[in-house]
mmCIF file of C-alpha atoms and ligand atoms in Angstrom:
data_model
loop_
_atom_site.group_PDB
_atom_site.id
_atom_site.type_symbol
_atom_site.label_atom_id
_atom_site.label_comp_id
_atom_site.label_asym_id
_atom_site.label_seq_id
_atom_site.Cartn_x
_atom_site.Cartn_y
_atom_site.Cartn_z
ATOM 1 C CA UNK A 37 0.000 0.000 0.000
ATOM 2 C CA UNK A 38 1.531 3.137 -0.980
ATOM 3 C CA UNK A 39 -0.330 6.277 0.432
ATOM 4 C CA UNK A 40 0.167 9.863 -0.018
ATOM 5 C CA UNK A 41 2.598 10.266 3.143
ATOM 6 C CA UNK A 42 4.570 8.164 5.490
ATOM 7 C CA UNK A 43 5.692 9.979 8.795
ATOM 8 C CA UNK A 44 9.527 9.469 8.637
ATOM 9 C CA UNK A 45 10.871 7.922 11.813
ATOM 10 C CA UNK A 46 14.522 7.837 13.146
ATOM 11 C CA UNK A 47 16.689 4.717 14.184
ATOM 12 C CA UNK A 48 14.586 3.419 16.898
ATOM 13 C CA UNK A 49 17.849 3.120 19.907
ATOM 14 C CA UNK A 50 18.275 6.809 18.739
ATOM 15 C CA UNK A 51 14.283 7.736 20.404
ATOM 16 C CA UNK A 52 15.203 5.180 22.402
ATOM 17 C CA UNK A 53 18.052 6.820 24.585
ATOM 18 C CA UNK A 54 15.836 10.234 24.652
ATOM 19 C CA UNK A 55 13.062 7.986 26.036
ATOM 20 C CA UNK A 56 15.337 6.107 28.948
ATOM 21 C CA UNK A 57 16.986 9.761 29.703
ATOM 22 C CA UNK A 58 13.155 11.208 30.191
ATOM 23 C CA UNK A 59 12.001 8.374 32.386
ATOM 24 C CA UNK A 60 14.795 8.170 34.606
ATOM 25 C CA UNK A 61 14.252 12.192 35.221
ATOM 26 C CA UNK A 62 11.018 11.551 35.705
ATOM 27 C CA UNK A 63 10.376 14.821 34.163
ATOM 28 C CA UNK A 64 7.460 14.387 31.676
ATOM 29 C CA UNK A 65 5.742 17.619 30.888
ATOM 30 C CA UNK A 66 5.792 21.049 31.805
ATOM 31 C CA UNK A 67 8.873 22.888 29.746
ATOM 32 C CA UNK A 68 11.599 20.100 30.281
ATOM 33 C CA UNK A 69 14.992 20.141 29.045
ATOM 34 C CA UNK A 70 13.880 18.176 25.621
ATOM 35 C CA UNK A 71 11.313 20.950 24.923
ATOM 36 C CA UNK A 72 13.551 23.532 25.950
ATOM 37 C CA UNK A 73 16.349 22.228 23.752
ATOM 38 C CA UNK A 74 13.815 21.171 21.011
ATOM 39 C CA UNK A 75 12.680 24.693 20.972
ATOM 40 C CA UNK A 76 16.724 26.437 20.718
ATOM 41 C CA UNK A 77 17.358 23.559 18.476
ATOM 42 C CA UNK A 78 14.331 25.020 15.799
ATOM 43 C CA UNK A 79 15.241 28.449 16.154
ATOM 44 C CA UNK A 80 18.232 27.971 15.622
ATOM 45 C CA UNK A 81 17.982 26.020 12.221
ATOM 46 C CA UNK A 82 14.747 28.230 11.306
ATOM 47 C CA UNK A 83 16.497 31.142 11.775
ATOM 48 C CA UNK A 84 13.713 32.697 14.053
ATOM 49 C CA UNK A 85 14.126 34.662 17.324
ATOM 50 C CA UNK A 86 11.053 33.399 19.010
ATOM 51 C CA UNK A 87 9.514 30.185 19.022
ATOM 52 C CA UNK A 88 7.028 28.164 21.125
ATOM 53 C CA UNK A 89 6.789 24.443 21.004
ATOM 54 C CA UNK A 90 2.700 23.823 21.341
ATOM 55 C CA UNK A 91 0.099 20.457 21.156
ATOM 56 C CA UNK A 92 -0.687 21.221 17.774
ATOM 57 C CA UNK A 93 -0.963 23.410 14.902
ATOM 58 C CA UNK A 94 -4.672 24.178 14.981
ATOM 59 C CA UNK A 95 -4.150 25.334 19.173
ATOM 60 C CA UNK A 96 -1.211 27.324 17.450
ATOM 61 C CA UNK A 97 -3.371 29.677 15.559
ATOM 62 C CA UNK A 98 -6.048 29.771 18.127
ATOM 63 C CA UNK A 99 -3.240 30.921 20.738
ATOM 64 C CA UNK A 100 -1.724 33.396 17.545
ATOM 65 C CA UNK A 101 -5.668 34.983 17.408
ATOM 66 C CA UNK A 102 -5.796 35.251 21.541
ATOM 67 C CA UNK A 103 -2.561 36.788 21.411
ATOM 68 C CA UNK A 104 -3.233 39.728 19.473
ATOM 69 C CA UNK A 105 -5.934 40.200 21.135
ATOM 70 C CA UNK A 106 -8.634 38.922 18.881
ATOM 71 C CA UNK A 107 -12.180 37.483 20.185
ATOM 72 C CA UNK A 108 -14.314 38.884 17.335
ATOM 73 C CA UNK A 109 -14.759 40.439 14.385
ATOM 74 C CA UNK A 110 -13.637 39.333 10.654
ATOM 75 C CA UNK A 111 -10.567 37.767 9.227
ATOM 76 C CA UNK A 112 -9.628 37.592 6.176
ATOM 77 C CA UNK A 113 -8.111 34.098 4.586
ATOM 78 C CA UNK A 114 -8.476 31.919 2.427
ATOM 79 C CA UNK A 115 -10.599 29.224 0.959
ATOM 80 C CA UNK A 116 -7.850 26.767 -0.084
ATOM 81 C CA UNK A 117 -6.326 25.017 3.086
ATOM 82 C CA UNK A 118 -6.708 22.760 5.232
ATOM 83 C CA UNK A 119 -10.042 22.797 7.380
ATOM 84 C CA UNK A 120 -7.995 23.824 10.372
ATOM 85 C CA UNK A 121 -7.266 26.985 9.139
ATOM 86 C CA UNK A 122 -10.793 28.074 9.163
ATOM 87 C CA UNK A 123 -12.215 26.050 11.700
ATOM 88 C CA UNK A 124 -9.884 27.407 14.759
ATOM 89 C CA UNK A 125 -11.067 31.130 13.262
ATOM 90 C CA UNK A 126 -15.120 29.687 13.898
ATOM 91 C CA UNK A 127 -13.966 28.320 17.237
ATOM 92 C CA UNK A 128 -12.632 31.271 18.467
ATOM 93 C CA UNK A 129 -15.989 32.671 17.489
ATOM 94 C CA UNK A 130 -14.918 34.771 14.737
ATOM 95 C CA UNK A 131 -15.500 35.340 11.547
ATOM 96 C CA UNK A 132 -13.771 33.970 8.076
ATOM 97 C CA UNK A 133 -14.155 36.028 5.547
ATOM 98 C CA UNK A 134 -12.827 34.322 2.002
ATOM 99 C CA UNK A 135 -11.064 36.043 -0.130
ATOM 100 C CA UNK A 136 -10.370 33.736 -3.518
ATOM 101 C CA UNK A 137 -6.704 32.525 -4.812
ATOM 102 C CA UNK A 138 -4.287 32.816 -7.087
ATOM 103 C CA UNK A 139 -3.241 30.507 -10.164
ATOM 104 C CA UNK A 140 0.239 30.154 -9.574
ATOM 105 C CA UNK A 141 0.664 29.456 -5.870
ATOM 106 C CA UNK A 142 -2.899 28.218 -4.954
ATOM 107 C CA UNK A 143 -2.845 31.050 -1.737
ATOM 108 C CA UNK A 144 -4.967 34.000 -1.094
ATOM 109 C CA UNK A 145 -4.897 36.447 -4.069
ATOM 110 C CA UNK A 146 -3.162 39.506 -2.636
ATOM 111 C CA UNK A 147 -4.603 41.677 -5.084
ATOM 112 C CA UNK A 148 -7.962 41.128 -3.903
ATOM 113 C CA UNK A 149 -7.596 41.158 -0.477
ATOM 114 C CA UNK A 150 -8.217 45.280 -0.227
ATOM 115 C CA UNK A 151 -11.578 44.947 -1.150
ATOM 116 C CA UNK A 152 -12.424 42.827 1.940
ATOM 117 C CA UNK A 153 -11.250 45.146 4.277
ATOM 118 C CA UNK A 154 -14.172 46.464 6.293
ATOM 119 C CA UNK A 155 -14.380 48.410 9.915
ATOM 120 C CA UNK A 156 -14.741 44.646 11.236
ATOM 121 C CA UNK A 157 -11.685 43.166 9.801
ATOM 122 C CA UNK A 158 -9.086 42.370 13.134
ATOM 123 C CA UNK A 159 -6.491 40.622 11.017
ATOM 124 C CA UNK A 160 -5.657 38.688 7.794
ATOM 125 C CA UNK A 161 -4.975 34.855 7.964
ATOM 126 C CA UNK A 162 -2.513 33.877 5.000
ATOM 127 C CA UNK A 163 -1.543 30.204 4.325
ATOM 128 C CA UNK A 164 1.538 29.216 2.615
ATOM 129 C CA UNK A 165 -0.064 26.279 1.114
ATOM 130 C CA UNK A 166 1.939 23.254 0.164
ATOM 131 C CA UNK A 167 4.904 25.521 1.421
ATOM 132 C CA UNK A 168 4.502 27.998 -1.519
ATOM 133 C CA UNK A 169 4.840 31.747 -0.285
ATOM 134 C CA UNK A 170 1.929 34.229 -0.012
ATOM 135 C CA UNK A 171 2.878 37.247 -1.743
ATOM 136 C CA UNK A 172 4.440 38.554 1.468
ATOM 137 C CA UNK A 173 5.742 41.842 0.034
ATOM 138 C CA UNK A 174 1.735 43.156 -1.472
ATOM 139 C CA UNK A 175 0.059 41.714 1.875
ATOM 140 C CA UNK A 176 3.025 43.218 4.289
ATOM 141 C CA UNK A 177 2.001 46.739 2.635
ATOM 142 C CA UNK A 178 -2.027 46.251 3.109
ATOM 143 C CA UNK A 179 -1.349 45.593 6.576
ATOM 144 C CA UNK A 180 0.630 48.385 7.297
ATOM 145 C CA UNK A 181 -1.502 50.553 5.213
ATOM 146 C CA UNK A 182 -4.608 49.224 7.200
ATOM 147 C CA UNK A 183 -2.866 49.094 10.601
ATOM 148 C CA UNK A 184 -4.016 45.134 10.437
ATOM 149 C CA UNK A 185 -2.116 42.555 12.156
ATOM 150 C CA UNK A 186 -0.864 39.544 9.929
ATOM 151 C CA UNK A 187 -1.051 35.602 10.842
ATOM 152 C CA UNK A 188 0.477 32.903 8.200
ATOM 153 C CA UNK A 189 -0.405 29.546 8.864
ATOM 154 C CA UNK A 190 2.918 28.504 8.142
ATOM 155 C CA UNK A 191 1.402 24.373 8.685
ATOM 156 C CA UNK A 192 3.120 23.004 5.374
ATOM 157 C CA UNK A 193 5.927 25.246 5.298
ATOM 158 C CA UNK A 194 8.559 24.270 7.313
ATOM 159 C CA UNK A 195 11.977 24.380 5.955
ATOM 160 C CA UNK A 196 11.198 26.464 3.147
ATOM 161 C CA UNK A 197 13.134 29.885 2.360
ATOM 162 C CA UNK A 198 11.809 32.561 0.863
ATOM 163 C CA UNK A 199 14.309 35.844 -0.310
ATOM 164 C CA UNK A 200 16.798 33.988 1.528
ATOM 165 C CA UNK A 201 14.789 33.057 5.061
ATOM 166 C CA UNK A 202 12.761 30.804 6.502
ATOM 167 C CA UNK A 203 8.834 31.192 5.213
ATOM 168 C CA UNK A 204 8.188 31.126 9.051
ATOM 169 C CA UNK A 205 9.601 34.459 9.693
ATOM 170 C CA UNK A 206 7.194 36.705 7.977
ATOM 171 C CA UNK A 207 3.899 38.137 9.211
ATOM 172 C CA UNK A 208 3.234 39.335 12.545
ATOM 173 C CA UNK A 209 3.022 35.616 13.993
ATOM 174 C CA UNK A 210 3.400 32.112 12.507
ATOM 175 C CA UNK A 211 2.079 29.014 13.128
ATOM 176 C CA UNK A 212 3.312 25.529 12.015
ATOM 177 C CA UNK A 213 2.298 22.012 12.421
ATOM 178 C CA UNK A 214 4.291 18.878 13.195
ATOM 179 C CA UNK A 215 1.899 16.588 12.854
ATOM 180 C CA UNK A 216 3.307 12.740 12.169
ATOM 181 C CA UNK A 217 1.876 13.576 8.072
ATOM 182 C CA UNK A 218 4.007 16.625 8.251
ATOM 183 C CA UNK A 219 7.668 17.434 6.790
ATOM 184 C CA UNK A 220 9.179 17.843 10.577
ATOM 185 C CA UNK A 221 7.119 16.026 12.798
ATOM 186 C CA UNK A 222 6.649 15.338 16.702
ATOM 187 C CA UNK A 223 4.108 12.519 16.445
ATOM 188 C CA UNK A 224 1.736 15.852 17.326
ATOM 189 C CA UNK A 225 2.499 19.545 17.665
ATOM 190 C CA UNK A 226 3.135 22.505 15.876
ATOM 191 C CA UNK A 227 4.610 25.794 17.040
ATOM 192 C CA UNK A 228 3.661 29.547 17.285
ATOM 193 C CA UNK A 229 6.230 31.792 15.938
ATOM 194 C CA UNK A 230 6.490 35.411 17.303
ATOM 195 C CA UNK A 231 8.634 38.365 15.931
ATOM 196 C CA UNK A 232 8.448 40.202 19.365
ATOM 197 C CA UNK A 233 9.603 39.947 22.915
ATOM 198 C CA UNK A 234 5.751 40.530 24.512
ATOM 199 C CA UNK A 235 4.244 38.675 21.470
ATOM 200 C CA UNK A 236 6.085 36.007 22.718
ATOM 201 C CA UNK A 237 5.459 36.179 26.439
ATOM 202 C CA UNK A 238 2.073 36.218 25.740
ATOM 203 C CA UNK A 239 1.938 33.105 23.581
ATOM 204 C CA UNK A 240 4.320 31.021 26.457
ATOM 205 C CA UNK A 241 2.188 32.250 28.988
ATOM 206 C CA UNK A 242 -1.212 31.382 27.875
ATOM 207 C CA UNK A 243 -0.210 28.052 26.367
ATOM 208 C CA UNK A 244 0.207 26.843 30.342
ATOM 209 C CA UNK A 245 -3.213 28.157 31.802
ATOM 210 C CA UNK A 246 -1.969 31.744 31.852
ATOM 211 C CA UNK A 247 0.047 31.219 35.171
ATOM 212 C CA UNK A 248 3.348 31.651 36.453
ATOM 213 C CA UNK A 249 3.081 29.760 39.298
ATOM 214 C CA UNK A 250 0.212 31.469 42.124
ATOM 215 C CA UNK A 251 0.453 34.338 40.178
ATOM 216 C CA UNK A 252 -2.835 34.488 37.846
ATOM 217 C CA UNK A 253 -1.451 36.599 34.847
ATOM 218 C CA UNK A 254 -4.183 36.081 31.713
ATOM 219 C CA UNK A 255 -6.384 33.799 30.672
ATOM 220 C CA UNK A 256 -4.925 30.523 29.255
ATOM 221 C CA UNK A 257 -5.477 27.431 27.960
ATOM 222 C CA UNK A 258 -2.812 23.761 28.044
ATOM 223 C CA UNK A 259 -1.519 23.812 24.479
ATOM 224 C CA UNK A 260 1.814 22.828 26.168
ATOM 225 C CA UNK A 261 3.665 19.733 24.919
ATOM 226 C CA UNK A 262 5.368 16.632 26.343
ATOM 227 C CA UNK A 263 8.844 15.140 27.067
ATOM 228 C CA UNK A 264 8.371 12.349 24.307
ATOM 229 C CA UNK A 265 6.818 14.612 21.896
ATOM 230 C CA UNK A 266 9.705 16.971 21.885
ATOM 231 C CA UNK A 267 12.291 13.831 21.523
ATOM 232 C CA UNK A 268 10.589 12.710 18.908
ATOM 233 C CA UNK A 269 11.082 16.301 17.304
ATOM 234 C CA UNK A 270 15.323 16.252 18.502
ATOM 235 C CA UNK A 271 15.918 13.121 16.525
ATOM 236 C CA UNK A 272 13.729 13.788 13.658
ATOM 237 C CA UNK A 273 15.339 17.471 13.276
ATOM 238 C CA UNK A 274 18.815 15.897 12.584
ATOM 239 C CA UNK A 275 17.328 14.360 9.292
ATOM 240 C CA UNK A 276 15.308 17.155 7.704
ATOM 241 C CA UNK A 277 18.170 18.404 5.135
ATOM 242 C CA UNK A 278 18.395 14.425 4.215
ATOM 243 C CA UNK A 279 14.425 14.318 3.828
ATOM 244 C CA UNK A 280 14.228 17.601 1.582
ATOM 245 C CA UNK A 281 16.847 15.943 -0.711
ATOM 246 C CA UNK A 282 15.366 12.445 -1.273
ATOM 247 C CA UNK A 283 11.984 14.280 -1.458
ATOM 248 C CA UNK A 284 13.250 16.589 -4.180
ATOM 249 C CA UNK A 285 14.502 13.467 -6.052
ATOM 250 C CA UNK A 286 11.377 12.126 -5.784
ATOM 251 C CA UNK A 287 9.244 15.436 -6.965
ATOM 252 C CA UNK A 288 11.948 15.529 -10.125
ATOM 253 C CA UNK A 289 11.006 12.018 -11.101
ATOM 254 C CA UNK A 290 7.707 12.881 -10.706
ATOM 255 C CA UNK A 291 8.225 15.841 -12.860
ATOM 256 C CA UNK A 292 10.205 13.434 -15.236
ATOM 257 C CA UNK A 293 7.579 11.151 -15.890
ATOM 258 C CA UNK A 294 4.680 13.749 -15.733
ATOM 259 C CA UNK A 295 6.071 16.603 -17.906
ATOM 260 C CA UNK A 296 2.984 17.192 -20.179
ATOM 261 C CA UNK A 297 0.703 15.402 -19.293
ATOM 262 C CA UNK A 298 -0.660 17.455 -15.703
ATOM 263 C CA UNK A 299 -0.455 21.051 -14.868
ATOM 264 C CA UNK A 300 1.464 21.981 -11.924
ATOM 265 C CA UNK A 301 1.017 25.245 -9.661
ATOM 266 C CA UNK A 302 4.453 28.435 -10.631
ATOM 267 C CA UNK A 303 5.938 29.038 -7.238
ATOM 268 C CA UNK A 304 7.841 31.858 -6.931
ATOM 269 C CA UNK A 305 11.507 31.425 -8.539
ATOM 270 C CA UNK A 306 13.162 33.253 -4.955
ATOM 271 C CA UNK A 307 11.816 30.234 -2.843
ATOM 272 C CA UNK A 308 13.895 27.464 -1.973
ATOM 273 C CA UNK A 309 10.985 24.741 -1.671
ATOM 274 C CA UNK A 310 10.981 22.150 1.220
ATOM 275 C CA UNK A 311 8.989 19.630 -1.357
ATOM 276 C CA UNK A 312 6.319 19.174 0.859
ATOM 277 C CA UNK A 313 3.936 18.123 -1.358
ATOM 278 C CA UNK A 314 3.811 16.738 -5.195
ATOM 279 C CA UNK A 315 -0.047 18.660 -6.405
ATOM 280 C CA UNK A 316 -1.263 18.134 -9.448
ATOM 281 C CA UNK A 317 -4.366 19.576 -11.300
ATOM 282 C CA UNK A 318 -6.539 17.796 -13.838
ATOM 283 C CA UNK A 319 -8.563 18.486 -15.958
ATOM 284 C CA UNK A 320 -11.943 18.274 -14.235
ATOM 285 C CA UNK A 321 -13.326 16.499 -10.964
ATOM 286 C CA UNK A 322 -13.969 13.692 -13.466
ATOM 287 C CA UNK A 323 -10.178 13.013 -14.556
ATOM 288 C CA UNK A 324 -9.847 13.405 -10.952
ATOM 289 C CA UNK A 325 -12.103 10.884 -10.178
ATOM 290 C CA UNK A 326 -10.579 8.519 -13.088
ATOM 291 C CA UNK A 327 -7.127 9.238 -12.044
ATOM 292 C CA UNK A 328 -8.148 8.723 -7.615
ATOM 293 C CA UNK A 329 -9.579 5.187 -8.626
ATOM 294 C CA UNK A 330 -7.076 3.799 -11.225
ATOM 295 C CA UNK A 331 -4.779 4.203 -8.580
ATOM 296 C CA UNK A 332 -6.810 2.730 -6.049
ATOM 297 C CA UNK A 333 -7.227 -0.094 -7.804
ATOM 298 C CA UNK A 334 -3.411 -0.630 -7.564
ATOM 299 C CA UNK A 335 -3.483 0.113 -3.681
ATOM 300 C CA UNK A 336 -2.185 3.661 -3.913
ATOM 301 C CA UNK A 337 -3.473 6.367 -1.985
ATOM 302 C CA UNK A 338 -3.399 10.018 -3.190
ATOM 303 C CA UNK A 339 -4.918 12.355 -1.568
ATOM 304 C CA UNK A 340 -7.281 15.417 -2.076
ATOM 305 C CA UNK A 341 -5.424 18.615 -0.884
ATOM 306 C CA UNK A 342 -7.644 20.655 -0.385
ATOM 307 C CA UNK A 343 -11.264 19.577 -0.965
ATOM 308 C CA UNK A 344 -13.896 20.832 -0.877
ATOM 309 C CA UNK A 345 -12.936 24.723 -1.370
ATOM 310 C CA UNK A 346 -13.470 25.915 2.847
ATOM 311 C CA UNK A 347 -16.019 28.608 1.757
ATOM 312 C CA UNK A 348 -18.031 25.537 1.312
ATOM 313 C CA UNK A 349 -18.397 23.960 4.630
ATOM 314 C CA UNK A 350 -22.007 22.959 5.161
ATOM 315 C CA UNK A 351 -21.482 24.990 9.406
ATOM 316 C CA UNK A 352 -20.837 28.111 7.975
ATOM 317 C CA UNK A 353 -23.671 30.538 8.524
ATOM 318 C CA UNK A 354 -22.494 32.805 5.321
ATOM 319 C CA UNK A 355 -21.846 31.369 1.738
ATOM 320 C CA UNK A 356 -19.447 32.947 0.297
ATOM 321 C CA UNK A 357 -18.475 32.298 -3.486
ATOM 322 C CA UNK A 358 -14.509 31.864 -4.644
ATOM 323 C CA UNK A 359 -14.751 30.663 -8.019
ATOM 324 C CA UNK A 360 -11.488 29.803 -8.260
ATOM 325 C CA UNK A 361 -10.479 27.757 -5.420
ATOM 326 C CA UNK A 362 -13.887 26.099 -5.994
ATOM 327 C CA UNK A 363 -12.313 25.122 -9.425
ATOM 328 C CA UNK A 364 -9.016 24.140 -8.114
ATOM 329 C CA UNK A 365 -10.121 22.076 -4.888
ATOM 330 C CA UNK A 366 -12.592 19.956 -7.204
ATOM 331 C CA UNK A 367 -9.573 19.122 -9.671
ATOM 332 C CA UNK A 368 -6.474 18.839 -7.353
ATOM 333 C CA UNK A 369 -4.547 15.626 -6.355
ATOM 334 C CA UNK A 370 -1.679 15.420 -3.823
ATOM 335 C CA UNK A 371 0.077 12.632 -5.323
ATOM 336 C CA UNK A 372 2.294 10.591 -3.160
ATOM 337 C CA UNK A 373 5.748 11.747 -1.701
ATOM 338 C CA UNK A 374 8.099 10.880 0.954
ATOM 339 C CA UNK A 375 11.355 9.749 1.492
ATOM 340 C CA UNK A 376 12.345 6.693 0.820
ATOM 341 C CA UNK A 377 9.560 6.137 -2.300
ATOM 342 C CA UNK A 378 10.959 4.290 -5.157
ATOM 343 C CA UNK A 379 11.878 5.208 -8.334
ATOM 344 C CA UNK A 380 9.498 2.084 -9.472
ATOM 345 C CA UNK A 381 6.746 3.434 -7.729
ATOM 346 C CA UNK A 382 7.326 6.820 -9.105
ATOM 347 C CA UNK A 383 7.100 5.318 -12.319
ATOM 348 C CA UNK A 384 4.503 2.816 -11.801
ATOM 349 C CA UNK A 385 2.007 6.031 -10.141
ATOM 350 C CA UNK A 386 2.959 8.221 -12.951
ATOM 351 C CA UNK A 387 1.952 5.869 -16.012
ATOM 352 C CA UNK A 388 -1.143 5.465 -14.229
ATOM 353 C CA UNK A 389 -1.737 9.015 -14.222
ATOM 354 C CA UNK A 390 -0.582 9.265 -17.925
ATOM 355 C CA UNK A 391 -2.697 6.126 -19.024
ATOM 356 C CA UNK A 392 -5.545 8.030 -17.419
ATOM 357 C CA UNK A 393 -5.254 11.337 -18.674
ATOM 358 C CA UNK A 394 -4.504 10.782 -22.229
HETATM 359 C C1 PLP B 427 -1.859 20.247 9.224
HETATM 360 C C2 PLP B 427 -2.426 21.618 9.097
HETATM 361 C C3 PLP B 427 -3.033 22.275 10.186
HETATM 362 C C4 PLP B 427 -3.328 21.586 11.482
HETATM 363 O O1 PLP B 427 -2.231 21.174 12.202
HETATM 364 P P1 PLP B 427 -2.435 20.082 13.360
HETATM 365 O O2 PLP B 427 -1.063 20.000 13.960
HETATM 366 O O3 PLP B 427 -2.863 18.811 12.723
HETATM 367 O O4 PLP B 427 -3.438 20.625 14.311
HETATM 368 C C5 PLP B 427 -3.447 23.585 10.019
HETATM 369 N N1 PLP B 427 -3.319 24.220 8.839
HETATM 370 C C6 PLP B 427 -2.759 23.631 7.771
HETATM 371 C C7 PLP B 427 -2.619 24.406 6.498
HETATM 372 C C8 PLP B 427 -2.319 22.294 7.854
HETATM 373 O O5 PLP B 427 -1.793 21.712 6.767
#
């Protein structure tokens, strides 16, 4: 069975010894050294001056909302993501407001985000989907020009560069995921990533109940993380540059085999892309269907990133229309792509996608 991911994981005596170290501590939870040193280690490779280690990636952008003070109003994002995205913006009890995509990167359409932009709006929500960049520098200048704050839910775009640093640096704050089906992974987590001192302070202190010790600060919530989680993150760390190589060999076969016959989304040429994902877009939800089942048949798993199109959702009070992420959600396969998948499988998955197609 072959499906679209496969969570790497390291030599099992390497978790091993983090495991043996943590029990004989007896130090499970609550900032311990392997969070603390998972935590340097990621800024550190990331490039980022502020980073906290959280439960997941959807409790990451609820904390990002809290901490910019954010319990109503609108936000602006987009329709193409994962449900996450919108569904911790509902949660929080606020409002998404859509604004369609672009063609060549699948994210939110910065050109069209101005005319959104009501006395409501409290901040925009940007994703870098499949670890392509938002245009950073067009939505950077709304926001100042607005006075709006700026989230990227940076889930799928760890490791990747963009003008020459990590994705993860831009916005006001960024979230990322490191869920097991994730690029970096800790089995589960994800981070919030802060560009300022009380940003930060606010993020680490509401992520443990909004206490420091007796001392009732703010309001909180436990989006902390564990002992084994953050191992799991120290050995898998050591491997990423590895992963992004064998995963770029894998998304040039792929490219190889496929040249012609698929269209493919035009990232940016400044981004140096962590290969998170291998997309492709057919022709119609029908040679998406073909395609999904012909390789089905064969026990191979590809996935639908990102169906339906989020303005969609059947709990949203509002329909909104995005005609274009509507088209590209019912028409877009995530084919798979991980490390060690072979060059035979490459080519078997791709000449079923070419048998199909033509
Ligand atoms: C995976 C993902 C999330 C959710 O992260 P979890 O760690 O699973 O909570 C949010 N947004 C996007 C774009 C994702 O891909």
């Amino acid at each position: 069975m072959i499906n679209v991911t496969k969570s790497f994981l390291p030599p099992t005596e390497e978790y091993m010894q983090y495991v043996s170290a943590i029990l004989e501590r007896g130090w499970l939870t609550n900032q311990g050294p392997c969070v603390l040193d998972l935590e340097a280690q990621l800024k550190q490779y990331l490039g980022l001056p502020y980073l906290s280690f959280v439960s997941n990636g959807t409790v990451a952008l609820q904390l990002a909302l809290r901490a910019l003070d954010i319990l109503e109003g609108e936000i602006i994002t987009t329709p193409f993501s994962y449900v996450a995205t919108v569904s911790s913006i509902l949660w929080e009890r606020c409002k998404p407001v859509f604004v369609d995509i672009e063609l060549n990167t699948f994210c939110i359409d910065a050109g069209k985000i101005e005319a959104a932009i009501t006395p409501n709006t409290r901040a925009i929500m940007g994703v870098h989907v499949y670890g392509y960049p938002c245009d950073i520098e067009a939505i950077d200048a709304l926001a100042q020009e607005h006075n709006l704050p700026v989230i990227y839910d940076g889930a799928q775009a760890f490791a990747s560069n963009y003008l020459g640093k990590s994705l993860l640096s831009y916005g006001t704050i960024t979230t990322c995921s490191f869920h097991a089906t994730k690029l970096f992974h800790t089995i589960e987590g994800g981070a919030v990533i802060t560009n300022n001192q009380s940003d930060y302070d606010k993020v680490s202190l509401m992520l443990r109940f909004g206490h420091n010790s007796d001392d009732h600060i703010r309001l909180g919530i436990n989006a902390k993380n564990s002992e084994l989680h953050a191992a799991m993150g120290l050995c898998n760390l050591k491997y990423v540059p590895d992963i992004i190589v064998k995963r770029k060999a894998v998304s040039e076969a792929y490219d190889l085999h496929l040249a012609g016959a698929v269209c493919r989304p035009v990232p940016p040429a400044r981004l140096d892309y962590n290969y998170a994902y291998y997309p492709i877009l057919l022709e119609d939800e029908a040679a998406l269907l073909s395609v999904k089942e012909a390789l089905n048949k064969k026990q191979i798993f590809p996935r639908r990133y990102f169906y339906p199109s989020l303005n969609r959702l059947p709990y949203l009070q509002e329909k909104q229309a995005c005609l274009l992420s509507e088209n590209v959600a019912s028409r877009v396969l995530s084919l798979p792509l991980y490390a060690d998948l072979s060059m035979e499988n490459i080519e078997l998955i791709s000449s079923i996608v070419k048998e199909v197609v033509s």
